[in-house]
mmCIF file of C-alpha atoms and ligand atoms in Angstrom:
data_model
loop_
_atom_site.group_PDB
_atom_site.id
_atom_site.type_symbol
_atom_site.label_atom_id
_atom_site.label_comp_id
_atom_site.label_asym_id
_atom_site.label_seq_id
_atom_site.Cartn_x
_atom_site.Cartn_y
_atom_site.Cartn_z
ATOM 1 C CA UNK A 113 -2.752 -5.514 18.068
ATOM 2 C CA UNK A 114 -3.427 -8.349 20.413
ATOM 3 C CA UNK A 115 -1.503 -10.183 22.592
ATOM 4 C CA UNK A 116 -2.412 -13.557 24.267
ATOM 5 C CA UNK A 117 -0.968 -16.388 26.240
ATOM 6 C CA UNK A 118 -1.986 -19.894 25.532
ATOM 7 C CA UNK A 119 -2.989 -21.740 22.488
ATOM 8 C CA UNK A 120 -3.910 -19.542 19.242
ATOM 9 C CA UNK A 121 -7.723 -20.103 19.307
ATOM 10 C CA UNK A 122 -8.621 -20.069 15.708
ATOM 11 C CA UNK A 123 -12.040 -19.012 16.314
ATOM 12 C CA UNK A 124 -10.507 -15.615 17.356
ATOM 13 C CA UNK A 125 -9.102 -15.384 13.869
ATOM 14 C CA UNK A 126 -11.398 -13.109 10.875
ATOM 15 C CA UNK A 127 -9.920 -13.595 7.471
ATOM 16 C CA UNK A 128 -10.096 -11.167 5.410
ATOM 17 C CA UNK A 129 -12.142 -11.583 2.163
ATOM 18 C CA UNK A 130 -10.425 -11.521 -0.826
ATOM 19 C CA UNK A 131 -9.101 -8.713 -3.532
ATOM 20 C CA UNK A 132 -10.735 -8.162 -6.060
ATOM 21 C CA UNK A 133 -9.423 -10.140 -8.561
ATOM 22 C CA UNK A 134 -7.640 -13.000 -6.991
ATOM 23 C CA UNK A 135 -7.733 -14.748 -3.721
ATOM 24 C CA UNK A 136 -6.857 -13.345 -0.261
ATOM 25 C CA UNK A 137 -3.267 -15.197 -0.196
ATOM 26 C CA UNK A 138 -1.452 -15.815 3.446
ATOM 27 C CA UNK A 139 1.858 -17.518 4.369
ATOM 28 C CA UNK A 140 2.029 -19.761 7.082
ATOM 29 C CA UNK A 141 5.959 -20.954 7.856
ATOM 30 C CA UNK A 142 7.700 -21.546 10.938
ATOM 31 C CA UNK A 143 11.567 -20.644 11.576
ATOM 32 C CA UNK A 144 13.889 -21.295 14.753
ATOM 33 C CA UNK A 145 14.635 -18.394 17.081
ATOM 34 C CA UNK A 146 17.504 -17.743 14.526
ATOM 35 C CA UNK A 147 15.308 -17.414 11.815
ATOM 36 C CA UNK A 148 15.909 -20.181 9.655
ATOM 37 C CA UNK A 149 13.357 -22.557 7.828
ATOM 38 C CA UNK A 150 15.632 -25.297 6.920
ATOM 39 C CA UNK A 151 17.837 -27.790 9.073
ATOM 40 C CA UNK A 152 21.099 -26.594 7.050
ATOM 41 C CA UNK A 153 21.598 -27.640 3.092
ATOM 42 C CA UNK A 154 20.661 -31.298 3.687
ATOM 43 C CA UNK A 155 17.470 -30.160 5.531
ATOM 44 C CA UNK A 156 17.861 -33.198 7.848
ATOM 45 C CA UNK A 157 17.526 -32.650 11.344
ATOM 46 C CA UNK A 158 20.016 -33.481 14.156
ATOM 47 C CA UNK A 159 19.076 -36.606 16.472
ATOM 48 C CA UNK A 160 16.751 -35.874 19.137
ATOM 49 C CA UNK A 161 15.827 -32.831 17.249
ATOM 50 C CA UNK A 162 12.078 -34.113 16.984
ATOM 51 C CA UNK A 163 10.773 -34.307 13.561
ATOM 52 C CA UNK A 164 10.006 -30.785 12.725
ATOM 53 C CA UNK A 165 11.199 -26.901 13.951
ATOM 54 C CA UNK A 166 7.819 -25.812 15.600
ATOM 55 C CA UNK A 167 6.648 -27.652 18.431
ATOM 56 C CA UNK A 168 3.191 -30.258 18.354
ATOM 57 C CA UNK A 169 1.368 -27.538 19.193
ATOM 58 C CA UNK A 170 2.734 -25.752 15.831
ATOM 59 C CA UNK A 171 2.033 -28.895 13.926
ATOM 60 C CA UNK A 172 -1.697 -28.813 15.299
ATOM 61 C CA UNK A 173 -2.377 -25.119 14.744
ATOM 62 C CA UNK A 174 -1.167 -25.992 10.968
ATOM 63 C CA UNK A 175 -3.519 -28.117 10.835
ATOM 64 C CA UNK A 176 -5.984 -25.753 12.050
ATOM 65 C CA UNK A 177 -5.096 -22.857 9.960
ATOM 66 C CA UNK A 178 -5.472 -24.688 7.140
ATOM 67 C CA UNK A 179 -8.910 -25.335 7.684
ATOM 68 C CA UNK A 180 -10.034 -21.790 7.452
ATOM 69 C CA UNK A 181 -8.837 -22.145 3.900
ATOM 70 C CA UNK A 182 -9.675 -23.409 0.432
ATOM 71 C CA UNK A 183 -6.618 -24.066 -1.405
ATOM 72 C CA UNK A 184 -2.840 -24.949 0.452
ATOM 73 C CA UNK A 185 -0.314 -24.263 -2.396
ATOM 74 C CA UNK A 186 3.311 -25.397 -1.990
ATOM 75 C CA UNK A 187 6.472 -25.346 -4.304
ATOM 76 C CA UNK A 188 8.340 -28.179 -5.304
ATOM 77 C CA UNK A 189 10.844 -27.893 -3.678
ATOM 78 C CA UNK A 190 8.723 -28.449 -0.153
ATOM 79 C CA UNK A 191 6.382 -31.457 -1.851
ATOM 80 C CA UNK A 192 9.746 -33.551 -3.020
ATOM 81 C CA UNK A 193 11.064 -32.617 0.110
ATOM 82 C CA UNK A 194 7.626 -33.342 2.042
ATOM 83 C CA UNK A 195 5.670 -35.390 -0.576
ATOM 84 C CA UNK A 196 2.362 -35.667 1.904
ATOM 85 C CA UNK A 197 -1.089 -34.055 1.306
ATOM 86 C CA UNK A 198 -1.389 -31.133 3.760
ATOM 87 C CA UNK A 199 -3.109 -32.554 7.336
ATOM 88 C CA UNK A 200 -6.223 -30.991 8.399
ATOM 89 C CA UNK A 201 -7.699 -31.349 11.902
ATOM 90 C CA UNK A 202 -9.236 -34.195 12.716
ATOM 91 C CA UNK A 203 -12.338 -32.988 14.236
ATOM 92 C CA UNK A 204 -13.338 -29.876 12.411
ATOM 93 C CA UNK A 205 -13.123 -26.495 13.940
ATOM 94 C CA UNK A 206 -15.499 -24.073 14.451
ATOM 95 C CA UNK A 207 -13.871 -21.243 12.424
ATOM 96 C CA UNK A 208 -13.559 -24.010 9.754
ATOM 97 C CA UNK A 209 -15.617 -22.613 6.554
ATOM 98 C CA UNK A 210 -15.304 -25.221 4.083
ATOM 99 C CA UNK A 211 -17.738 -27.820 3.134
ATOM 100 C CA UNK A 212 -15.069 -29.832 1.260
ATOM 101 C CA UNK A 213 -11.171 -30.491 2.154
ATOM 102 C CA UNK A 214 -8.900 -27.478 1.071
ATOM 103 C CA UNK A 215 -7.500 -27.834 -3.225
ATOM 104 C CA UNK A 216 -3.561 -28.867 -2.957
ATOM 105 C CA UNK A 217 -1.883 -26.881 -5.035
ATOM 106 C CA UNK A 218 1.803 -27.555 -6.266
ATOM 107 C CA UNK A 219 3.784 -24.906 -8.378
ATOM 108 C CA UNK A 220 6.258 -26.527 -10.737
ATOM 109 C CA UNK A 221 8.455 -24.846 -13.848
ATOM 110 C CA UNK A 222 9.686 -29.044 -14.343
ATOM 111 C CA UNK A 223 7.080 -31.042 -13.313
ATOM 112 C CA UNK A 224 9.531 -33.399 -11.654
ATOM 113 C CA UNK A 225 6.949 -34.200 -8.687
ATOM 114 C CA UNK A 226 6.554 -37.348 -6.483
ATOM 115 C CA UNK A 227 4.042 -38.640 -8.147
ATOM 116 C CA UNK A 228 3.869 -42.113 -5.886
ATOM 117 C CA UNK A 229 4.022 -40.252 -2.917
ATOM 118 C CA UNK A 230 1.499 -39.749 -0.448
ATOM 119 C CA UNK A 231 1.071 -36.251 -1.907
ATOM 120 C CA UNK A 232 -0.647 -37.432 -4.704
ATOM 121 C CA UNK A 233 -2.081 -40.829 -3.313
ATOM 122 C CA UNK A 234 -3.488 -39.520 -0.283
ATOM 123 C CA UNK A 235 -5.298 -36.096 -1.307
ATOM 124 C CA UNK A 236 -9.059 -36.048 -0.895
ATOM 125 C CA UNK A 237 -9.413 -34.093 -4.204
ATOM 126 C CA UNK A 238 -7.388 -34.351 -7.390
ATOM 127 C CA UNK A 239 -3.637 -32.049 -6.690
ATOM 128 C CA UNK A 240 -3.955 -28.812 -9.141
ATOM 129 C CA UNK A 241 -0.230 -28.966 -10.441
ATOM 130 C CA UNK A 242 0.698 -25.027 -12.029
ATOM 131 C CA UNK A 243 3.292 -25.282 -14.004
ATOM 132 C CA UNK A 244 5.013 -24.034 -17.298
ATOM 133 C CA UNK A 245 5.194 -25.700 -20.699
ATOM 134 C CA UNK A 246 5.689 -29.234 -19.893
ATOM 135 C CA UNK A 247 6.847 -32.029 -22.364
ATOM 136 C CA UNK A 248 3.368 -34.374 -23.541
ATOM 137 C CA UNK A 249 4.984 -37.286 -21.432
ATOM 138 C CA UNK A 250 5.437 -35.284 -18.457
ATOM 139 C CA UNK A 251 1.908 -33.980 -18.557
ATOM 140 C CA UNK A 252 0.636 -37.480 -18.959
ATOM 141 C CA UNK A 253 2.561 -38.975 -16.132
ATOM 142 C CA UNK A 254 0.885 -36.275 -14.027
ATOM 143 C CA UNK A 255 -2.906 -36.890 -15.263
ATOM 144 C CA UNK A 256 -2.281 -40.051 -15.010
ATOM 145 C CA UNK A 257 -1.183 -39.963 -11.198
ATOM 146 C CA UNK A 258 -4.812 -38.311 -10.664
ATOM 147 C CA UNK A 259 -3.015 -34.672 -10.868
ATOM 148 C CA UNK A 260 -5.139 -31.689 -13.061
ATOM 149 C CA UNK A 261 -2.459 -29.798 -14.715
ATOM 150 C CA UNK A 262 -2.772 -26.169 -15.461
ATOM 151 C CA UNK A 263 0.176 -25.104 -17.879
ATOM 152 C CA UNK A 264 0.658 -21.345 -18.388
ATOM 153 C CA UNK A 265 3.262 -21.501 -21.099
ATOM 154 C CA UNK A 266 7.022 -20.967 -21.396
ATOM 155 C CA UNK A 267 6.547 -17.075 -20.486
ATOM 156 C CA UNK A 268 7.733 -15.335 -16.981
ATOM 157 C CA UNK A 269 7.141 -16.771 -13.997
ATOM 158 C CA UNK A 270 5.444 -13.219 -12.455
ATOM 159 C CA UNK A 271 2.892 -13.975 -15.108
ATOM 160 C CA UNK A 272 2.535 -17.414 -14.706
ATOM 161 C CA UNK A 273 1.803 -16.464 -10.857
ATOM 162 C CA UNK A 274 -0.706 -14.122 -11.458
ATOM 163 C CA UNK A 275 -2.198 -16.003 -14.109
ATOM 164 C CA UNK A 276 -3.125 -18.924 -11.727
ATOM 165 C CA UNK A 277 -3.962 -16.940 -8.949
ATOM 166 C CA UNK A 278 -6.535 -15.337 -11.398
ATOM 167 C CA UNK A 279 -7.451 -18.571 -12.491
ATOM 168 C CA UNK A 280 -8.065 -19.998 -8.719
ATOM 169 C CA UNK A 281 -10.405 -17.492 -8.066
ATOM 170 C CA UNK A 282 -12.428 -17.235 -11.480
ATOM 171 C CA UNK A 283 -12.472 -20.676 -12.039
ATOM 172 C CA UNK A 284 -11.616 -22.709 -9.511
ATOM 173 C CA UNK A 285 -13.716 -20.119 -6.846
ATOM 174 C CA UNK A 286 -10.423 -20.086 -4.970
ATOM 175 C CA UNK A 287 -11.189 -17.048 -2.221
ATOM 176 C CA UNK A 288 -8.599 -17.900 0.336
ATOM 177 C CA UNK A 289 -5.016 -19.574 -0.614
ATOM 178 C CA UNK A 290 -2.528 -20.485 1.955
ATOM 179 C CA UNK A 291 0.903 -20.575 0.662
ATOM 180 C CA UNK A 292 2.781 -23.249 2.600
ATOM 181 C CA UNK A 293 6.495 -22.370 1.229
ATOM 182 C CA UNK A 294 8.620 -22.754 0.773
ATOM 183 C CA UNK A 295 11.419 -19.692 0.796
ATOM 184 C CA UNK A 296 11.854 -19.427 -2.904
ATOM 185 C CA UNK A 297 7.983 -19.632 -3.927
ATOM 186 C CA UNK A 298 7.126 -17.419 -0.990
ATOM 187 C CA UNK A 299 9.774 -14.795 -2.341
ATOM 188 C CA UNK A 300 7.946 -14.794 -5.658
ATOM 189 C CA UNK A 301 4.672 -14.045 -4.209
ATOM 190 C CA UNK A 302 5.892 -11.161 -2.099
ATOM 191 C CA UNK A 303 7.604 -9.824 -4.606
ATOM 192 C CA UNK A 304 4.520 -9.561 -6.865
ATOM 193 C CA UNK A 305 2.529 -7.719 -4.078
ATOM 194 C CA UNK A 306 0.386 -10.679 -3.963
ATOM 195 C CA UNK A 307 0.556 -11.825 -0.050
ATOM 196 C CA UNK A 308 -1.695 -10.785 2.229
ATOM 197 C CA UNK A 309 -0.651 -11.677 5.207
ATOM 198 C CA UNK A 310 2.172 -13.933 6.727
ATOM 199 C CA UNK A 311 1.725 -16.163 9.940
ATOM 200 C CA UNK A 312 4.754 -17.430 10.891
ATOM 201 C CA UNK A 313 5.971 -19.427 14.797
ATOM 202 C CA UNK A 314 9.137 -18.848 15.903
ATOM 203 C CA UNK A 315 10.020 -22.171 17.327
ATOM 204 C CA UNK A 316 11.827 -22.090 21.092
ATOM 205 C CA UNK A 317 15.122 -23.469 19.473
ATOM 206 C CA UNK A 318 18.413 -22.610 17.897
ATOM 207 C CA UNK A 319 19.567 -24.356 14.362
ATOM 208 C CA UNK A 320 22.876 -22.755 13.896
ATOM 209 C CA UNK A 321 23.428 -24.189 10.943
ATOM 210 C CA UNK A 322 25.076 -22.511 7.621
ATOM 211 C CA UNK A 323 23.233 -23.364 5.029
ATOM 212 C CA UNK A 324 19.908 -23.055 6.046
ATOM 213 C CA UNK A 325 17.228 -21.471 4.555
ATOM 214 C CA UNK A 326 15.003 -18.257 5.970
ATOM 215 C CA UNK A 327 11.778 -17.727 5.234
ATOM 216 C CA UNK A 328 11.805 -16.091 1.701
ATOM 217 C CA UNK A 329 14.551 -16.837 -0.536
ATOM 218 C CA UNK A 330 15.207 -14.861 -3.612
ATOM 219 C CA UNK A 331 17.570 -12.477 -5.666
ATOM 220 C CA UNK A 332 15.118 -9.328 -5.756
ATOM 221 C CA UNK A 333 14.779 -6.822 -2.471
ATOM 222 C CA UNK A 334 11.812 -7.200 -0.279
ATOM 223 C CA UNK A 335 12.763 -3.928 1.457
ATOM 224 C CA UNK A 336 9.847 -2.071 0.214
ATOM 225 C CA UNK A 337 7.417 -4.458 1.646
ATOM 226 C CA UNK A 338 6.296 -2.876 5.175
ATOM 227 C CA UNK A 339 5.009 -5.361 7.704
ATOM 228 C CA UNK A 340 1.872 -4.358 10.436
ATOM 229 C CA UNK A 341 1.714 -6.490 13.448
ATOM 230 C CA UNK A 342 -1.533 -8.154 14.208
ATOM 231 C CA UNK A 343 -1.533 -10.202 17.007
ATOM 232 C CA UNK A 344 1.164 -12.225 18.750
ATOM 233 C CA UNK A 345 -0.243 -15.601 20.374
ATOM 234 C CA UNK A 346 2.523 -17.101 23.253
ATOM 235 C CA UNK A 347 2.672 -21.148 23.965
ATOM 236 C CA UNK A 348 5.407 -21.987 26.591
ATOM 237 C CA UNK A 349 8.762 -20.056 24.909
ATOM 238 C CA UNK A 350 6.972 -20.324 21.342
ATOM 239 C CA UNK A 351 5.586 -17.413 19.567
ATOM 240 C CA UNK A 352 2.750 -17.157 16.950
ATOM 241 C CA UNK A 353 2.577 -14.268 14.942
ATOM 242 C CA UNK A 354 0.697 -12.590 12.352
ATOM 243 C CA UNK A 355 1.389 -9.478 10.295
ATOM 244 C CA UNK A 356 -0.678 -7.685 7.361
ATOM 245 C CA UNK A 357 2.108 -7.311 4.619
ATOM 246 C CA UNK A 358 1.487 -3.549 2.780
ATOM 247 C CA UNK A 359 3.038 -2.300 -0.710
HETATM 248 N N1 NAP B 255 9.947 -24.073 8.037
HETATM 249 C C1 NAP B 255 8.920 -23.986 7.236
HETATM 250 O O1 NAP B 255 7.867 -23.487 7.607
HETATM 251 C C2 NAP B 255 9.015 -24.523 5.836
HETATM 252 C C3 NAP B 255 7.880 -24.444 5.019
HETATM 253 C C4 NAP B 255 7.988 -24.912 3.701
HETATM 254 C C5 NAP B 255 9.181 -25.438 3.246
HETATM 255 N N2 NAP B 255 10.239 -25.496 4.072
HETATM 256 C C6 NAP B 255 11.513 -26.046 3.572
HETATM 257 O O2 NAP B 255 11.875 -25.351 2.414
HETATM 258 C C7 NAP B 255 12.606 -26.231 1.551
HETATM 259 C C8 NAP B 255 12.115 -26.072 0.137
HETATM 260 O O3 NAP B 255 12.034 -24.704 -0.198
HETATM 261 P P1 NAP B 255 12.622 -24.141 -1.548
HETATM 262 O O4 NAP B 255 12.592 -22.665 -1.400
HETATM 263 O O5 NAP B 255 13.900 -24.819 -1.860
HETATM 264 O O6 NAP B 255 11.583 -24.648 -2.643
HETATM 265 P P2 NAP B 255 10.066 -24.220 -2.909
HETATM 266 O O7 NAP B 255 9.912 -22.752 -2.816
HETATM 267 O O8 NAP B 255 9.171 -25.090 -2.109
HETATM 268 O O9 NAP B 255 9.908 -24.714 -4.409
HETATM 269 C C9 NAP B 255 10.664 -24.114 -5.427
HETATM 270 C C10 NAP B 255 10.175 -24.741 -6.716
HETATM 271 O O10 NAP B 255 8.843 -24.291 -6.990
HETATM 272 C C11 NAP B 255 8.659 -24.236 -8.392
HETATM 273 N N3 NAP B 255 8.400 -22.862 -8.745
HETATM 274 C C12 NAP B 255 8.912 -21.734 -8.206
HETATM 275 N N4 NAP B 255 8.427 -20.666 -8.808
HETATM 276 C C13 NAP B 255 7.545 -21.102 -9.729
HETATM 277 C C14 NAP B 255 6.716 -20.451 -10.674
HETATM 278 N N5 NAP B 255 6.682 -19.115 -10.800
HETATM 279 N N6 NAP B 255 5.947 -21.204 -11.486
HETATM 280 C C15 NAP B 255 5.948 -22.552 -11.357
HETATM 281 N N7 NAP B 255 6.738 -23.215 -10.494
HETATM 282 C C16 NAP B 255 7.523 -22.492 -9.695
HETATM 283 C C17 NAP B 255 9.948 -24.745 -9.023
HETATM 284 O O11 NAP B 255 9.748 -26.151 -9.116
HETATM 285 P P3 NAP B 255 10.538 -27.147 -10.112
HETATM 286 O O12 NAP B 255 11.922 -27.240 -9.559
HETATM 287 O O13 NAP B 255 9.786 -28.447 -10.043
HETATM 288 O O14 NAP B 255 10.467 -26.560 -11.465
HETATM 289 C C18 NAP B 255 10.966 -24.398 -7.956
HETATM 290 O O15 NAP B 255 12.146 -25.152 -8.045
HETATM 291 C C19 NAP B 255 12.379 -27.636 2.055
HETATM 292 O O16 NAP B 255 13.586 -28.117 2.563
HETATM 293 C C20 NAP B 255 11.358 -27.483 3.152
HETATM 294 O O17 NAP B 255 11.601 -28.329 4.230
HETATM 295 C C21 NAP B 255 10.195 -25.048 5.354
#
């Protein structure tokens, strides 16, 4: 386990390679010391706040995690709530392995997406939208924002999951996926067994707020999941931390 204070370097940071049949998958989130994800039901936070729960120097090691991947996936829920195309570092960093930007990834059951958003408009590469059986007009408003559209059929939505995260790697060479959230996607991956790892900050502040979400978000227990400290990175009164997620 390591322990270091001052900014996570991400050069310092081996990925794993992947399982064998799908891609190494990590979470990445951020809560407040009280462990919550969300500012409260409305998710809009309090004046002065600052725009998100981590800190800038969260924001920028986002940024710089990202980069060490090839597909950022997100649920709906966070791209109509945040309809913008993941950021990336602006100068790229040396633990950066990709020759091309990272594949955004949206999970939908609907397909109700923000299609004039920046989401769509700004990503250097076409969004890969997963989703279930979608009506004809649906799945045309989607191609037709630029979006490829993977359906996987009215079935469950473990198989649907697993489905596309055998598809990502098989097809779409997919070896690292970085699952941005948000609570209820992540609790879907976790419950399948298929996460990795989870990075998550715990931002120097308090939300308080009933209402708000935590990290994962679901009906099922997670008990059986056992987590394995990796390292723990310290900025100021913010903590970055990483654990290896078994069973
Ligand atoms: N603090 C953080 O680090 C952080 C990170 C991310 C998000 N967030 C917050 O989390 C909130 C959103 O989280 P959330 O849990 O409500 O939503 P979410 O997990 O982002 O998205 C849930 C949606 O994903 C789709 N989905 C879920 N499972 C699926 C499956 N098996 N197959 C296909 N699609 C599937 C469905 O979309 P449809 O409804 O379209 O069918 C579902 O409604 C936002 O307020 C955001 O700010 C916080």
């Amino acid at each position: 386990m390591t322990t270091i204070t001052g900014i996570p370097p991400l050069p310092d940071l081996p990925l794993p390679p992947p399982a064998a049949r799908r891609p190494y998958v990590a979470i990445n989130m951020v809560t407040s010391a009280d462990g919550k994800t969300t500012w409260g039901p409305e998710n809009i936070p309090p004046p002065g706040a600052g725009p998100t729960i981590g800190s800038a120097v969260d924001r920028a090691w986002m940024k710089t995690l990202r980069s060490g991947f090839d597909a950022i996936a997100r649920g709906a829920g966070t791209v109509r709530r945040h309809p913008y195309y993941p950021g990336l570092p602006s100068t790229p960093s040396p633990a950066g392995t990709l020759a091309t930007p990272p594949q955004f990834v949206v999970f939908t059951r609907t397909g109700e997406l923000p299609l004039d958003s920046r989401a769509f408009r700004e990503s250097p590469r076409p969004v890969l939208v997963v989703a279930g059986s979608l009506p004809y007009q649906q799945r045309q408003r989607l191609e037709k924002a630029g979006a490829i559209v993977w359906e996987f059929g009215q079935g469950a939505d473990d198989d649907r999951l697993l489905a596309a995260l055998s598809r990502l790697y098989q097809e779409a060479g997919v070896r690292r996926l970085l699952l941005e959230g948000g609570p209820h996607l992540n609790h879907q991956f976790l419950r399948l067994g298929a996460v990795d790892e989870l990075f998550f900050t715990v931002a120097a502040r308090l939300i308080g707020r009933s209402g708000s979400l935590s990290l994962v978000e679901g009906p099922d227990w997670l008990a059986h999941l056992r987590l394995e400290l990796v390292s723990v990175y310290q900025h100021q009164s913010e903590l970055f931390l990483r654990y290896k997620i078994h069973g």
